[in-house]
Amino acid sequence: MSLLERLNQDMKQAMRNKDKETLTQIRLVKASIQNEAIKLGKDHLSEEEELTVLTRELKQRKDSLHEFKEAGREDLVEKLDREIEILQAYMPKQLSDEELEQIVQETITETGASSKQDMGKVMSAIMPKVKGKADGSKVNKLVMKHLS
């Protein structure tokens, strides 16, 4: 089942349950997916493109959450925590630290990287492997640790 189909089913369920928060988040993500499809001139997006849109939406909320925490806006922090929780349900299962560590080591070996100067080469090889399954900053820190 594609992400869009799952969103449609969950949207109907949220309407039945009168869950306004979930309904709002699903509608926002659906709109983002549809806007991306229009922007790319397609009828519908591939699963990978849908995942990219979902990841972008999640990242925006996490960035806002960080800003609100710094500003001491606890009311908005709670709201964003709930939004992130709703969107997280649509993301693929996240890789464990051990799995991520193994992928990083394998990629470094594959690319023949040996110093921090090879960082870009390693990151461009690893990100497609972990797309949607691991946070980019976490991957970056691990690669940096192994290359130093």
mmCIF file of N, CA and C in Angstrom:
data_model
loop_
_atom_site.group_PDB
_atom_site.id
_atom_site.type_symbol
_atom_site.label_atom_id
_atom_site.label_comp_id
_atom_site.label_asym_id
_atom_site.label_seq_id
_atom_site.Cartn_x
_atom_site.Cartn_y
_atom_site.Cartn_z
ATOM 1 N N MET A 1 0.851 -1.176 0.000
ATOM 2 C CA MET A 1 0.000 0.000 0.000
ATOM 3 C C MET A 1 0.897 1.240 0.000
ATOM 4 N N SER A 2 0.610 2.174 -0.891
ATOM 5 C CA SER A 2 1.425 3.380 -0.974
ATOM 6 C C SER A 2 1.108 4.307 0.207
ATOM 7 N N LEU A 3 1.983 5.257 0.393
ATOM 8 C CA LEU A 3 1.816 6.211 1.494
ATOM 9 C C LEU A 3 0.506 6.981 1.325
ATOM 10 N N LEU A 4 0.217 7.394 0.102
ATOM 11 C CA LEU A 4 -0.998 8.167 -0.152
ATOM 12 C C LEU A 4 -2.252 7.355 0.172
ATOM 13 N N GLU A 5 -2.261 6.072 -0.193
ATOM 14 C CA GLU A 5 -3.405 5.212 0.120
ATOM 15 C C GLU A 5 -3.571 5.069 1.631
ATOM 16 N N ARG A 6 -2.434 4.890 2.317
ATOM 17 C CA ARG A 6 -2.464 4.766 3.772
ATOM 18 C C ARG A 6 -2.976 6.052 4.421
ATOM 19 N N LEU A 7 -2.531 7.186 3.894
ATOM 20 C CA LEU A 7 -2.998 8.478 4.415
ATOM 21 C C LEU A 7 -4.506 8.624 4.220
ATOM 22 N N ASN A 8 -5.000 8.206 3.048
ATOM 23 C CA ASN A 8 -6.439 8.292 2.778
ATOM 24 C C ASN A 8 -7.241 7.435 3.758
ATOM 25 N N GLN A 9 -6.781 6.212 4.006
ATOM 26 C CA GLN A 9 -7.467 5.339 4.957
ATOM 27 C C GLN A 9 -7.454 5.940 6.359
ATOM 28 N N ASP A 10 -6.290 6.410 6.780
ATOM 29 C CA ASP A 10 -6.170 6.976 8.118
ATOM 30 C C ASP A 10 -6.961 8.272 8.256
ATOM 31 N N MET A 11 -7.079 9.015 7.155
ATOM 32 C CA MET A 11 -7.860 10.248 7.179
ATOM 33 C C MET A 11 -9.333 9.915 7.438
ATOM 34 N N LYS A 12 -9.831 8.892 6.776
ATOM 35 C CA LYS A 12 -11.225 8.482 6.999
ATOM 36 C C LYS A 12 -11.435 8.045 8.444
ATOM 37 N N GLN A 13 -10.457 7.297 8.961
ATOM 38 C CA GLN A 13 -10.551 6.824 10.343
ATOM 39 C C GLN A 13 -10.503 7.998 11.320
ATOM 40 N N ALA A 14 -9.645 8.968 11.053
ATOM 41 C CA ALA A 14 -9.552 10.151 11.919
ATOM 42 C C ALA A 14 -10.861 10.937 11.892
ATOM 43 N N MET A 15 -11.517 10.977 10.723
ATOM 44 C CA MET A 15 -12.817 11.661 10.632
ATOM 45 C C MET A 15 -13.850 10.930 11.489
ATOM 46 N N ARG A 16 -13.867 9.599 11.386
ATOM 47 C CA ARG A 16 -14.810 8.810 12.191
ATOM 48 C C ARG A 16 -14.562 9.014 13.685
ATOM 49 N N ASN A 17 -13.267 9.079 14.068
ATOM 50 C CA ASN A 17 -12.904 9.222 15.474
ATOM 51 C C ASN A 17 -12.959 10.667 15.959
ATOM 52 N N LYS A 18 -13.227 11.588 15.033
ATOM 53 C CA LYS A 18 -13.242 13.020 15.330
ATOM 54 C C LYS A 18 -11.913 13.474 15.940
ATOM 55 N N ASP A 19 -10.819 12.938 15.402
ATOM 56 C CA ASP A 19 -9.458 13.273 15.840
ATOM 57 C C ASP A 19 -8.943 14.402 14.947
ATOM 58 N N LYS A 20 -9.197 15.631 15.367
ATOM 59 C CA LYS A 20 -8.883 16.796 14.537
ATOM 60 C C LYS A 20 -7.384 16.978 14.304
ATOM 61 N N GLU A 21 -6.567 16.710 15.325
ATOM 62 C CA GLU A 21 -5.120 16.877 15.174
ATOM 63 C C GLU A 21 -4.559 15.957 14.093
ATOM 64 N N THR A 22 -4.908 14.683 14.183
ATOM 65 C CA THR A 22 -4.429 13.705 13.204
ATOM 66 C C THR A 22 -4.954 14.054 11.818
ATOM 67 N N LEU A 23 -6.204 14.405 11.743
ATOM 68 C CA LEU A 23 -6.823 14.765 10.470
ATOM 69 C C LEU A 23 -6.098 15.947 9.822
ATOM 70 N N THR A 24 -5.797 16.955 10.613
ATOM 71 C CA THR A 24 -5.091 18.137 10.097
ATOM 72 C C THR A 24 -3.718 17.756 9.553
ATOM 73 N N GLN A 25 -2.966 16.953 10.303
ATOM 74 C CA GLN A 25 -1.616 16.568 9.866
ATOM 75 C C GLN A 25 -1.662 15.717 8.594
ATOM 76 N N ILE A 26 -2.623 14.813 8.525
ATOM 77 C CA ILE A 26 -2.755 13.976 7.324
ATOM 78 C C ILE A 26 -3.086 14.850 6.121
ATOM 79 N N ARG A 27 -3.983 15.783 6.307
ATOM 80 C CA ARG A 27 -4.349 16.675 5.195
ATOM 81 C C ARG A 27 -3.152 17.517 4.735
ATOM 82 N N LEU A 28 -2.356 17.993 5.699
ATOM 83 C CA LEU A 28 -1.185 18.793 5.342
ATOM 84 C C LEU A 28 -0.167 17.970 4.556
ATOM 85 N N VAL A 29 0.070 16.742 4.979
ATOM 86 C CA VAL A 29 1.023 15.879 4.278
ATOM 87 C C VAL A 29 0.492 15.519 2.893
ATOM 88 N N LYS A 30 -0.792 15.212 2.812
ATOM 89 C CA LYS A 30 -1.387 14.900 1.501
ATOM 90 C C LYS A 30 -1.255 16.091 0.553
ATOM 91 N N ALA A 31 -1.499 17.273 1.071
ATOM 92 C CA ALA A 31 -1.379 18.478 0.244
ATOM 93 C C ALA A 31 0.061 18.658 -0.223
ATOM 94 N N SER A 32 1.017 18.415 0.660
ATOM 95 C CA SER A 32 2.431 18.535 0.281
ATOM 96 C C SER A 32 2.792 17.533 -0.806
ATOM 97 N N ILE A 33 2.286 16.318 -0.678
ATOM 98 C CA ILE A 33 2.558 15.287 -1.681
ATOM 99 C C ILE A 33 1.934 15.681 -3.019
ATOM 100 N N GLN A 34 0.707 16.150 -2.979
ATOM 101 C CA GLN A 34 0.035 16.556 -4.214
ATOM 102 C C GLN A 34 0.716 17.771 -4.842
ATOM 103 N N ASN A 35 1.163 18.717 -4.021
ATOM 104 C CA ASN A 35 1.878 19.889 -4.543
ATOM 105 C C ASN A 35 3.191 19.486 -5.197
ATOM 106 N N GLU A 36 3.872 18.543 -4.595
ATOM 107 C CA GLU A 36 5.138 18.053 -5.155
ATOM 108 C C GLU A 36 4.890 17.376 -6.506
ATOM 109 N N ALA A 37 3.811 16.603 -6.593
ATOM 110 C CA ALA A 37 3.470 15.941 -7.850
ATOM 111 C C ALA A 37 3.184 16.977 -8.942
ATOM 112 N N ILE A 38 2.471 18.021 -8.585
ATOM 113 C CA ILE A 38 2.165 19.096 -9.545
ATOM 114 C C ILE A 38 3.456 19.788 -9.962
ATOM 115 N N LYS A 39 4.309 20.059 -8.989
ATOM 116 C CA LYS A 39 5.582 20.736 -9.263
ATOM 117 C C LYS A 39 6.442 19.911 -10.231
ATOM 118 N N LEU A 40 6.420 18.585 -10.046
ATOM 119 C CA LEU A 40 7.202 17.701 -10.910
ATOM 120 C C LEU A 40 6.478 17.344 -12.208
ATOM 121 N N GLY A 41 5.216 17.772 -12.328
ATOM 122 C CA GLY A 41 4.442 17.514 -13.532
ATOM 123 C C GLY A 41 4.020 16.064 -13.672
ATOM 124 N N LYS A 42 3.721 15.413 -12.548
ATOM 125 C CA LYS A 42 3.326 14.005 -12.554
ATOM 126 C C LYS A 42 1.904 13.859 -12.010
ATOM 127 N N ASP A 43 1.278 12.725 -12.356
ATOM 128 C CA ASP A 43 -0.031 12.424 -11.785
ATOM 129 C C ASP A 43 0.094 11.977 -10.332
ATOM 130 N N HIS A 44 1.115 11.160 -10.077
ATOM 131 C CA HIS A 44 1.374 10.711 -8.710
ATOM 132 C C HIS A 44 2.862 10.438 -8.528
ATOM 133 N N LEU A 45 3.298 10.473 -7.278
ATOM 134 C CA LEU A 45 4.713 10.314 -6.965
ATOM 135 C C LEU A 45 5.062 8.847 -6.700
ATOM 136 N N SER A 46 6.332 8.523 -6.887
ATOM 137 C CA SER A 46 6.808 7.188 -6.514
ATOM 138 C C SER A 46 6.884 7.131 -4.993
ATOM 139 N N GLU A 47 7.046 5.922 -4.461
ATOM 140 C CA GLU A 47 7.133 5.783 -3.007
ATOM 141 C C GLU A 47 8.334 6.552 -2.458
ATOM 142 N N GLU A 48 9.428 6.539 -3.207
ATOM 143 C CA GLU A 48 10.633 7.247 -2.760
ATOM 144 C C GLU A 48 10.391 8.761 -2.717
ATOM 145 N N GLU A 49 9.686 9.280 -3.720
ATOM 146 C CA GLU A 49 9.380 10.713 -3.750
ATOM 147 C C GLU A 49 8.426 11.081 -2.616
ATOM 148 N N GLU A 50 7.446 10.195 -2.340
ATOM 149 C CA GLU A 50 6.529 10.442 -1.224
ATOM 150 C C GLU A 50 7.297 10.474 0.093
ATOM 151 N N LEU A 51 8.238 9.558 0.231
ATOM 152 C CA LEU A 51 9.050 9.498 1.443
ATOM 153 C C LEU A 51 9.893 10.763 1.598
ATOM 154 N N THR A 52 10.390 11.286 0.488
ATOM 155 C CA THR A 52 11.172 12.518 0.517
ATOM 156 C C THR A 52 10.314 13.669 1.038
ATOM 157 N N VAL A 53 9.084 13.762 0.570
ATOM 158 C CA VAL A 53 8.167 14.820 1.013
ATOM 159 C C VAL A 53 7.865 14.660 2.504
ATOM 160 N N LEU A 54 7.587 13.425 2.916
ATOM 161 C CA LEU A 54 7.283 13.169 4.323
ATOM 162 C C LEU A 54 8.478 13.517 5.210
ATOM 163 N N THR A 55 9.669 13.156 4.763
ATOM 164 C CA THR A 55 10.891 13.466 5.510
ATOM 165 C C THR A 55 11.068 14.972 5.641
ATOM 166 N N ARG A 56 10.791 15.696 4.556
ATOM 167 C CA ARG A 56 10.913 17.158 4.576
ATOM 168 C C ARG A 56 9.931 17.760 5.579
ATOM 169 N N GLU A 57 8.695 17.263 5.578
ATOM 170 C CA GLU A 57 7.684 17.769 6.518
ATOM 171 C C GLU A 57 8.111 17.516 7.966
ATOM 172 N N LEU A 58 8.639 16.332 8.212
ATOM 173 C CA LEU A 58 9.087 15.975 9.553
ATOM 174 C C LEU A 58 10.258 16.849 9.986
ATOM 175 N N LYS A 59 11.182 17.083 9.084
ATOM 176 C CA LYS A 59 12.357 17.903 9.386
ATOM 177 C C LYS A 59 11.937 19.341 9.715
ATOM 178 N N GLN A 60 10.976 19.875 8.969
ATOM 179 C CA GLN A 60 10.497 21.232 9.245
ATOM 180 C C GLN A 60 9.944 21.330 10.659
ATOM 181 N N ARG A 61 9.183 20.315 11.058
ATOM 182 C CA ARG A 61 8.600 20.340 12.395
ATOM 183 C C ARG A 61 9.672 20.198 13.476
ATOM 184 N N LYS A 62 10.665 19.349 13.227
ATOM 185 C CA LYS A 62 11.746 19.181 14.204
ATOM 186 C C LYS A 62 12.553 20.470 14.346
ATOM 187 N N ASP A 63 12.786 21.157 13.231
ATOM 188 C CA ASP A 63 13.493 22.440 13.289
ATOM 189 C C ASP A 63 12.686 23.460 14.087
ATOM 190 N N SER A 64 11.384 23.506 13.837
ATOM 191 C CA SER A 64 10.513 24.430 14.568
ATOM 192 C C SER A 64 10.487 24.079 16.048
ATOM 193 N N LEU A 65 10.467 22.789 16.341
ATOM 194 C CA LEU A 65 10.454 22.336 17.724
ATOM 195 C C LEU A 65 11.690 22.849 18.462
ATOM 196 N N HIS A 66 12.825 22.741 17.815
ATOM 197 C CA HIS A 66 14.077 23.218 18.405
ATOM 198 C C HIS A 66 13.995 24.721 18.689
ATOM 199 N N GLU A 67 13.474 25.472 17.724
ATOM 200 C CA GLU A 67 13.346 26.928 17.885
ATOM 201 C C GLU A 67 12.393 27.272 19.038
ATOM 202 N N PHE A 68 11.272 26.557 19.108
ATOM 203 C CA PHE A 68 10.292 26.843 20.162
ATOM 204 C C PHE A 68 10.837 26.493 21.536
ATOM 205 N N LYS A 69 11.628 25.424 21.627
ATOM 206 C CA LYS A 69 12.226 25.053 22.917
ATOM 207 C C LYS A 69 13.177 26.144 23.375
ATOM 208 N N GLU A 70 13.985 26.667 22.445
ATOM 209 C CA GLU A 70 14.924 27.739 22.789
ATOM 210 C C GLU A 70 14.194 29.000 23.235
ATOM 211 N N ALA A 71 13.033 29.248 22.637
ATOM 212 C CA ALA A 71 12.272 30.451 22.963
ATOM 213 C C ALA A 71 11.398 30.256 24.204
ATOM 214 N N GLY A 72 11.340 29.009 24.716
ATOM 215 C CA GLY A 72 10.548 28.757 25.917
ATOM 216 C C GLY A 72 9.051 28.710 25.670
ATOM 217 N N ARG A 73 8.649 28.379 24.462
ATOM 218 C CA ARG A 73 7.228 28.305 24.122
ATOM 219 C C ARG A 73 6.702 26.879 24.326
ATOM 220 N N GLU A 74 6.467 26.518 25.573
ATOM 221 C CA GLU A 74 6.057 25.150 25.909
ATOM 222 C C GLU A 74 4.721 24.766 25.285
ATOM 223 N N ASP A 75 3.823 25.735 25.105
ATOM 224 C CA ASP A 75 2.534 25.445 24.494
ATOM 225 C C ASP A 75 2.724 24.934 23.059
ATOM 226 N N LEU A 76 3.625 25.573 22.324
ATOM 227 C CA LEU A 76 3.884 25.173 20.941
ATOM 228 C C LEU A 76 4.746 23.913 20.875
ATOM 229 N N VAL A 77 5.594 23.713 21.861
ATOM 230 C CA VAL A 77 6.434 22.515 21.907
ATOM 231 C C VAL A 77 5.552 21.271 22.014
ATOM 232 N N GLU A 78 4.557 21.319 22.889
ATOM 233 C CA GLU A 78 3.644 20.185 23.062
ATOM 234 C C GLU A 78 2.888 19.887 21.774
ATOM 235 N N LYS A 79 2.414 20.931 21.122
ATOM 236 C CA LYS A 79 1.672 20.776 19.877
ATOM 237 C C LYS A 79 2.562 20.136 18.800
ATOM 238 N N LEU A 80 3.781 20.613 18.671
ATOM 239 C CA LEU A 80 4.693 20.070 17.664
ATOM 240 C C LEU A 80 5.125 18.642 17.996
ATOM 241 N N ASP A 81 5.277 18.345 19.272
ATOM 242 C CA ASP A 81 5.603 16.965 19.665
ATOM 243 C C ASP A 81 4.519 16.016 19.168
ATOM 244 N N ARG A 82 3.297 16.408 19.316
ATOM 245 C CA ARG A 82 2.152 15.587 18.864
ATOM 246 C C ARG A 82 2.168 15.458 17.341
ATOM 247 N N GLU A 83 2.444 16.545 16.622
ATOM 248 C CA GLU A 83 2.504 16.507 15.156
ATOM 249 C C GLU A 83 3.611 15.562 14.692
ATOM 250 N N ILE A 84 4.768 15.658 15.325
ATOM 251 C CA ILE A 84 5.902 14.801 14.962
ATOM 252 C C ILE A 84 5.552 13.338 15.214
ATOM 253 N N GLU A 85 4.885 13.086 16.320
ATOM 254 C CA GLU A 85 4.470 11.722 16.656
ATOM 255 C C GLU A 85 3.528 11.154 15.587
ATOM 256 N N ILE A 86 2.599 11.971 15.116
ATOM 257 C CA ILE A 86 1.651 11.538 14.085
ATOM 258 C C ILE A 86 2.390 11.219 12.789
ATOM 259 N N LEU A 87 3.291 12.101 12.364
ATOM 260 C CA LEU A 87 4.012 11.902 11.112
ATOM 261 C C LEU A 87 5.003 10.746 11.200
ATOM 262 N N GLN A 88 5.578 10.554 12.368
ATOM 263 C CA GLN A 88 6.563 9.485 12.557
ATOM 264 C C GLN A 88 5.946 8.113 12.260
ATOM 265 N N ALA A 89 4.654 7.990 12.468
ATOM 266 C CA ALA A 89 3.968 6.716 12.218
ATOM 267 C C ALA A 89 4.023 6.313 10.743
ATOM 268 N N TYR A 90 4.224 7.258 9.860
ATOM 269 C CA TYR A 90 4.250 6.973 8.424
ATOM 270 C C TYR A 90 5.664 6.750 7.884
ATOM 271 N N MET A 91 6.656 6.971 8.737
ATOM 272 C CA MET A 91 8.045 6.778 8.329
ATOM 273 C C MET A 91 8.403 5.296 8.417
ATOM 274 N N PRO A 92 9.370 4.857 7.583
ATOM 275 C CA PRO A 92 9.817 3.467 7.704
ATOM 276 C C PRO A 92 10.481 3.255 9.059
ATOM 277 N N LYS A 93 10.597 1.991 9.453
ATOM 278 C CA LYS A 93 11.240 1.655 10.723
ATOM 279 C C LYS A 93 12.661 2.207 10.710
ATOM 280 N N GLN A 94 13.017 2.900 11.791
ATOM 281 C CA GLN A 94 14.344 3.510 11.892
ATOM 282 C C GLN A 94 15.402 2.441 12.178
ATOM 283 N N LEU A 95 16.584 2.650 11.618
ATOM 284 C CA LEU A 95 17.697 1.727 11.841
ATOM 285 C C LEU A 95 18.207 1.856 13.268
ATOM 286 N N SER A 96 18.621 0.738 13.851
ATOM 287 C CA SER A 96 19.218 0.783 15.190
ATOM 288 C C SER A 96 20.621 1.366 15.062
ATOM 289 N N ASP A 97 21.193 1.746 16.190
ATOM 290 C CA ASP A 97 22.543 2.311 16.178
ATOM 291 C C ASP A 97 23.550 1.306 15.613
ATOM 292 N N GLU A 98 23.365 0.027 15.963
ATOM 293 C CA GLU A 98 24.279 -1.006 15.483
ATOM 294 C C GLU A 98 24.174 -1.169 13.962
ATOM 295 N N GLU A 99 22.947 -1.200 13.453
ATOM 296 C CA GLU A 99 22.743 -1.348 12.004
ATOM 297 C C GLU A 99 23.341 -0.162 11.258
ATOM 298 N N LEU A 100 23.125 1.012 11.786
ATOM 299 C CA LEU A 100 23.642 2.225 11.160
ATOM 300 C C LEU A 100 25.169 2.230 11.177
ATOM 301 N N GLU A 101 25.731 1.836 12.297
ATOM 302 C CA GLU A 101 27.190 1.753 12.436
ATOM 303 C C GLU A 101 27.765 0.805 11.383
ATOM 304 N N GLN A 102 27.106 -0.322 11.191
ATOM 305 C CA GLN A 102 27.574 -1.318 10.225
ATOM 306 C C GLN A 102 27.513 -0.767 8.798
ATOM 307 N N ILE A 103 26.427 -0.093 8.460
ATOM 308 C CA ILE A 103 26.274 0.494 7.123
ATOM 309 C C ILE A 103 27.351 1.547 6.885
ATOM 310 N N VAL A 104 27.620 2.369 7.889
ATOM 311 C CA VAL A 104 28.657 3.405 7.771
ATOM 312 C C VAL A 104 30.013 2.768 7.506
ATOM 313 N N GLN A 105 30.348 1.745 8.290
ATOM 314 C CA GLN A 105 31.645 1.080 8.116
ATOM 315 C C GLN A 105 31.762 0.434 6.740
ATOM 316 N N GLU A 106 30.692 -0.233 6.291
ATOM 317 C CA GLU A 106 30.702 -0.879 4.977
ATOM 318 C C GLU A 106 30.876 0.159 3.867
ATOM 319 N N THR A 107 30.187 1.268 3.989
ATOM 320 C CA THR A 107 30.260 2.312 2.961
ATOM 321 C C THR A 107 31.638 2.949 2.914
ATOM 322 N N ILE A 108 32.232 3.168 4.069
ATOM 323 C CA ILE A 108 33.581 3.734 4.111
ATOM 324 C C ILE A 108 34.554 2.784 3.419
ATOM 325 N N THR A 109 34.398 1.478 3.668
ATOM 326 C CA THR A 109 35.253 0.474 3.030
ATOM 327 C C THR A 109 35.019 0.456 1.514
ATOM 328 N N GLU A 110 33.728 0.487 1.105
ATOM 329 C CA GLU A 110 33.370 0.465 -0.326
ATOM 330 C C GLU A 110 33.971 1.656 -1.076
ATOM 331 N N THR A 111 33.901 2.831 -0.459
ATOM 332 C CA THR A 111 34.366 4.041 -1.140
ATOM 333 C C THR A 111 35.865 4.241 -1.001
ATOM 334 N N GLY A 112 36.500 3.494 -0.119
ATOM 335 C CA GLY A 112 37.939 3.634 0.085
ATOM 336 C C GLY A 112 38.308 4.934 0.776
ATOM 337 N N ALA A 113 37.380 5.481 1.557
ATOM 338 C CA ALA A 113 37.618 6.749 2.248
ATOM 339 C C ALA A 113 38.612 6.546 3.386
ATOM 340 N N SER A 114 39.447 7.567 3.589
ATOM 341 C CA SER A 114 40.441 7.439 4.651
ATOM 342 C C SER A 114 40.580 8.699 5.510
ATOM 343 N N SER A 115 40.056 9.818 5.031
ATOM 344 C CA SER A 115 40.187 11.048 5.808
ATOM 345 C C SER A 115 38.903 11.883 5.705
ATOM 346 N N LYS A 116 38.866 12.971 6.455
ATOM 347 C CA LYS A 116 37.685 13.846 6.445
ATOM 348 C C LYS A 116 37.448 14.465 5.070
ATOM 349 N N GLN A 117 38.484 14.496 4.239
ATOM 350 C CA GLN A 117 38.332 15.050 2.890
ATOM 351 C C GLN A 117 37.418 14.181 2.033
ATOM 352 N N ASP A 118 37.259 12.923 2.412
ATOM 353 C CA ASP A 118 36.405 11.990 1.669
ATOM 354 C C ASP A 118 34.966 11.992 2.182
ATOM 355 N N MET A 119 34.658 12.896 3.077
ATOM 356 C CA MET A 119 33.348 12.963 3.722
ATOM 357 C C MET A 119 32.205 13.027 2.697
ATOM 358 N N GLY A 120 32.329 13.901 1.711
ATOM 359 C CA GLY A 120 31.278 14.070 0.700
ATOM 360 C C GLY A 120 31.034 12.791 -0.081
ATOM 361 N N LYS A 121 32.097 12.117 -0.423
ATOM 362 C CA LYS A 121 32.001 10.873 -1.185
ATOM 363 C C LYS A 121 31.249 9.810 -0.371
ATOM 364 N N VAL A 122 31.580 9.703 0.906
ATOM 365 C CA VAL A 122 30.946 8.714 1.781
ATOM 366 C C VAL A 122 29.471 9.066 1.993
ATOM 367 N N MET A 123 29.191 10.337 2.276
ATOM 368 C CA MET A 123 27.804 10.760 2.533
ATOM 369 C C MET A 123 26.918 10.553 1.305
ATOM 370 N N SER A 124 27.447 10.863 0.111
ATOM 371 C CA SER A 124 26.633 10.689 -1.096
ATOM 372 C C SER A 124 26.381 9.210 -1.384
ATOM 373 N N ALA A 125 27.265 8.336 -0.928
ATOM 374 C CA ALA A 125 27.067 6.900 -1.122
ATOM 375 C C ALA A 125 26.138 6.303 -0.067
ATOM 376 N N ILE A 126 26.179 6.861 1.130
ATOM 377 C CA ILE A 126 25.426 6.256 2.236
ATOM 378 C C ILE A 126 23.970 6.732 2.313
ATOM 379 N N MET A 127 23.705 7.981 1.977
ATOM 380 C CA MET A 127 22.363 8.527 2.167
ATOM 381 C C MET A 127 21.271 7.784 1.390
ATOM 382 N N PRO A 128 21.500 7.368 0.147
ATOM 383 C CA PRO A 128 20.446 6.590 -0.518
ATOM 384 C C PRO A 128 20.141 5.264 0.196
ATOM 385 N N LYS A 129 21.128 4.692 0.861
ATOM 386 C CA LYS A 129 20.943 3.427 1.571
ATOM 387 C C LYS A 129 20.068 3.584 2.809
ATOM 388 N N VAL A 130 20.158 4.739 3.460
ATOM 389 C CA VAL A 130 19.458 4.932 4.733
ATOM 390 C C VAL A 130 18.304 5.929 4.629
ATOM 391 N N LYS A 131 17.940 6.316 3.422
ATOM 392 C CA LYS A 131 16.903 7.332 3.207
ATOM 393 C C LYS A 131 15.625 7.000 3.987
ATOM 394 N N GLY A 132 15.253 7.925 4.858
ATOM 395 C CA GLY A 132 14.036 7.766 5.641
ATOM 396 C C GLY A 132 14.186 6.845 6.840
ATOM 397 N N LYS A 133 15.306 6.138 6.927
ATOM 398 C CA LYS A 133 15.493 5.178 8.012
ATOM 399 C C LYS A 133 16.458 5.673 9.074
ATOM 400 N N ALA A 134 17.124 6.799 8.793
ATOM 401 C CA ALA A 134 18.066 7.356 9.767
ATOM 402 C C ALA A 134 18.181 8.860 9.553
ATOM 403 N N ASP A 135 18.391 9.566 10.629
ATOM 404 C CA ASP A 135 18.540 11.017 10.581
ATOM 405 C C ASP A 135 19.892 11.375 9.965
ATOM 406 N N GLY A 136 19.890 12.297 9.014
ATOM 407 C CA GLY A 136 21.107 12.692 8.315
ATOM 408 C C GLY A 136 22.201 13.210 9.229
ATOM 409 N N SER A 137 21.824 13.960 10.273
ATOM 410 C CA SER A 137 22.842 14.499 11.181
ATOM 411 C C SER A 137 23.497 13.376 11.985
ATOM 412 N N LYS A 138 22.713 12.361 12.312
ATOM 413 C CA LYS A 138 23.254 11.214 13.045
ATOM 414 C C LYS A 138 24.252 10.460 12.160
ATOM 415 N N VAL A 139 23.899 10.274 10.891
ATOM 416 C CA VAL A 139 24.784 9.604 9.939
ATOM 417 C C VAL A 139 26.068 10.419 9.788
ATOM 418 N N ASN A 140 25.908 11.732 9.654
ATOM 419 C CA ASN A 140 27.051 12.628 9.495
ATOM 420 C C ASN A 140 28.030 12.487 10.659
ATOM 421 N N LYS A 141 27.516 12.479 11.887
ATOM 422 C CA LYS A 141 28.363 12.361 13.074
ATOM 423 C C LYS A 141 29.110 11.028 13.087
ATOM 424 N N LEU A 142 28.408 9.948 12.699
ATOM 425 C CA LEU A 142 29.043 8.637 12.686
ATOM 426 C C LEU A 142 30.172 8.571 11.647
ATOM 427 N N VAL A 143 29.889 9.109 10.461
ATOM 428 C CA VAL A 143 30.908 9.113 9.400
ATOM 429 C C VAL A 143 32.106 9.930 9.850
ATOM 430 N N MET A 144 31.852 11.086 10.435
ATOM 431 C CA MET A 144 32.915 11.953 10.925
ATOM 432 C C MET A 144 33.764 11.223 11.969
ATOM 433 N N LYS A 145 33.103 10.485 12.854
ATOM 434 C CA LYS A 145 33.807 9.741 13.902
ATOM 435 C C LYS A 145 34.758 8.697 13.288
ATOM 436 N N HIS A 146 34.276 8.026 12.253
ATOM 437 C CA HIS A 146 35.076 6.957 11.624
ATOM 438 C C HIS A 146 36.198 7.502 10.741
ATOM 439 N N LEU A 147 36.015 8.692 10.208
ATOM 440 C CA LEU A 147 37.032 9.250 9.322
ATOM 441 C C LEU A 147 38.105 10.064 10.047
ATOM 442 N N SER A 148 37.892 10.342 11.324
ATOM 443 C CA SER A 148 38.895 11.148 12.040
ATOM 444 C C SER A 148 39.967 10.276 12.680
#
